[in-house]
Amino acid sequence: ARLNQLYKFEEDGTFDRLPKKEVLALKKEIANLEKNLGGIKNMTQLPAAVFIVDPRKERNAVAEAKKLGIPIVAIVDTNCDPD
């Protein structure tokens, strides 16, 4: 929501009315959000499945997928619990 809002500000000319310092801060925020959320900004529904390489390292992703009922496909090594 915030990323789309900032893109809308950039398109409709709101950035032209703001001080240069604020514009730079907002562009930095856009870059940060794009880096972290760029791949999922246009998703309209939950994914059909989640693929995880290391479930021990990605515990948050596994917990969130379980909570939302999303099927998980994980690659585990001998030092990981397959549950």
PDB file of C-alpha atoms in Angstrom:
ATOM      1  CA  ALA A   1       0.000   0.000   0.000  1.00  0.00           C
ATOM      2  CA  ARG A   2       2.750   2.454   0.931  1.00  0.00           C
ATOM      3  CA  LEU A   3       4.837   1.648  -2.146  1.00  0.00           C
ATOM      4  CA  ASN A   4       1.860   2.182  -4.460  1.00  0.00           C
ATOM      5  CA  GLN A   5       1.033   5.421  -2.651  1.00  0.00           C
ATOM      6  CA  LEU A   6       4.569   6.739  -3.150  1.00  0.00           C
ATOM      7  CA  TYR A   7       4.492   5.802  -6.847  1.00  0.00           C
ATOM      8  CA  LYS A   8       1.194   7.684  -7.169  1.00  0.00           C
ATOM      9  CA  PHE A   9       2.742  10.770  -5.520  1.00  0.00           C
ATOM     10  CA  GLU A  10       5.624  10.592  -7.972  1.00  0.00           C
ATOM     11  CA  GLU A  11       3.305  10.327 -10.978  1.00  0.00           C
ATOM     12  CA  ASP A  12       0.776  13.025 -10.075  1.00  0.00           C
ATOM     13  CA  GLY A  13       3.368  15.722  -9.353  1.00  0.00           C
ATOM     14  CA  THR A  14       3.179  15.802  -5.568  1.00  0.00           C
ATOM     15  CA  PHE A  15       6.971  15.495  -5.427  1.00  0.00           C
ATOM     16  CA  ASP A  16       7.281  18.789  -7.329  1.00  0.00           C
ATOM     17  CA  ARG A  17       5.581  20.681  -4.500  1.00  0.00           C
ATOM     18  CA  LEU A  18       7.683  19.180  -1.699  1.00  0.00           C
ATOM     19  CA  PRO A  19      11.060  20.427  -0.478  1.00  0.00           C
ATOM     20  CA  LYS A  20      14.092  18.724  -1.988  1.00  0.00           C
ATOM     21  CA  LYS A  21      15.045  17.080   1.318  1.00  0.00           C
ATOM     22  CA  GLU A  22      11.642  15.425   1.678  1.00  0.00           C
ATOM     23  CA  VAL A  23      11.707  14.248  -1.938  1.00  0.00           C
ATOM     24  CA  LEU A  24      15.106  12.624  -1.391  1.00  0.00           C
ATOM     25  CA  ALA A  25      13.835  10.890   1.764  1.00  0.00           C
ATOM     26  CA  LEU A  26      10.748   9.607  -0.073  1.00  0.00           C
ATOM     27  CA  LYS A  27      12.830   8.364  -3.019  1.00  0.00           C
ATOM     28  CA  LYS A  28      15.097   6.550  -0.575  1.00  0.00           C
ATOM     29  CA  GLU A  29      12.000   4.971   1.004  1.00  0.00           C
ATOM     30  CA  ILE A  30      10.774   3.926  -2.469  1.00  0.00           C
ATOM     31  CA  ALA A  31      14.132   2.305  -3.224  1.00  0.00           C
ATOM     32  CA  ASN A  32      14.117   0.440   0.103  1.00  0.00           C
ATOM     33  CA  LEU A  33      10.532  -0.788  -0.316  1.00  0.00           C
ATOM     34  CA  GLU A  34      11.206  -1.782  -3.922  1.00  0.00           C
ATOM     35  CA  LYS A  35      14.246  -3.792  -2.842  1.00  0.00           C
ATOM     36  CA  ASN A  36      12.315  -5.644  -0.131  1.00  0.00           C
ATOM     37  CA  LEU A  37       8.831  -5.915  -1.630  1.00  0.00           C
ATOM     38  CA  GLY A  38       9.266  -5.390  -5.370  1.00  0.00           C
ATOM     39  CA  GLY A  39       8.609  -9.002  -6.278  1.00  0.00           C
ATOM     40  CA  ILE A  40       5.295  -9.191  -4.459  1.00  0.00           C
ATOM     41  CA  LYS A  41       3.863  -5.708  -4.977  1.00  0.00           C
ATOM     42  CA  ASN A  42       1.399  -6.858  -7.657  1.00  0.00           C
ATOM     43  CA  MET A  43       0.250 -10.085  -5.984  1.00  0.00           C
ATOM     44  CA  THR A  44      -3.514 -10.175  -5.535  1.00  0.00           C
ATOM     45  CA  GLN A  45      -3.800 -13.521  -3.761  1.00  0.00           C
ATOM     46  CA  LEU A  46      -1.753 -15.873  -1.626  1.00  0.00           C
ATOM     47  CA  PRO A  47       0.746 -18.137  -3.375  1.00  0.00           C
ATOM     48  CA  ALA A  48      -0.264 -21.716  -4.184  1.00  0.00           C
ATOM     49  CA  ALA A  49       2.901 -23.100  -2.526  1.00  0.00           C
ATOM     50  CA  VAL A  50       6.094 -21.943  -0.829  1.00  0.00           C
ATOM     51  CA  PHE A  51       9.503 -23.362  -1.753  1.00  0.00           C
ATOM     52  CA  ILE A  52      12.104 -23.165   1.018  1.00  0.00           C
ATOM     53  CA  VAL A  53      15.747 -24.200   0.733  1.00  0.00           C
ATOM     54  CA  ASP A  54      16.718 -24.211   4.417  1.00  0.00           C
ATOM     55  CA  PRO A  55      13.761 -24.523   6.823  1.00  0.00           C
ATOM     56  CA  ARG A  56      16.034 -24.073   9.834  1.00  0.00           C
ATOM     57  CA  LYS A  57      17.167 -20.670   8.592  1.00  0.00           C
ATOM     58  CA  GLU A  58      13.759 -19.629   7.231  1.00  0.00           C
ATOM     59  CA  ARG A  59      11.712 -20.404  10.342  1.00  0.00           C
ATOM     60  CA  ASN A  60       9.589 -17.273   9.984  1.00  0.00           C
ATOM     61  CA  ALA A  61       8.566 -18.177   6.433  1.00  0.00           C
ATOM     62  CA  VAL A  62       7.686 -21.726   7.501  1.00  0.00           C
ATOM     63  CA  ALA A  63       5.648 -20.501  10.473  1.00  0.00           C
ATOM     64  CA  GLU A  64       3.791 -17.929   8.390  1.00  0.00           C
ATOM     65  CA  ALA A  65       3.023 -20.450   5.634  1.00  0.00           C
ATOM     66  CA  LYS A  66       1.726 -22.957   8.208  1.00  0.00           C
ATOM     67  CA  LYS A  67      -0.416 -20.262   9.819  1.00  0.00           C
ATOM     68  CA  LEU A  68      -1.951 -19.308   6.453  1.00  0.00           C
ATOM     69  CA  GLY A  69      -2.359 -22.916   5.322  1.00  0.00           C
ATOM     70  CA  ILE A  70      -0.003 -22.597   2.350  1.00  0.00           C
ATOM     71  CA  PRO A  71       1.658 -25.877   1.276  1.00  0.00           C
ATOM     72  CA  ILE A  72       5.425 -25.952   1.886  1.00  0.00           C
ATOM     73  CA  VAL A  73       8.025 -27.674  -0.276  1.00  0.00           C
ATOM     74  CA  ALA A  74      11.404 -27.662   1.479  1.00  0.00           C
ATOM     75  CA  ILE A  75      14.854 -29.018   0.753  1.00  0.00           C
ATOM     76  CA  VAL A  76      16.329 -30.379   3.975  1.00  0.00           C
ATOM     77  CA  ASP A  77      19.765 -31.629   4.916  1.00  0.00           C
ATOM     78  CA  THR A  78      20.670 -34.245   7.515  1.00  0.00           C
ATOM     79  CA  ASN A  79      20.842 -31.608  10.253  1.00  0.00           C
ATOM     80  CA  CYS A  80      17.219 -30.394   9.776  1.00  0.00           C
ATOM     81  CA  ASP A  81      13.962 -31.660  11.203  1.00  0.00           C
ATOM     82  CA  PRO A  82      11.654 -32.528   8.277  1.00  0.00           C
ATOM     83  CA  ASP A  83       8.529 -31.498  10.200  1.00  0.00           C
TER      84      ASP A  83
END
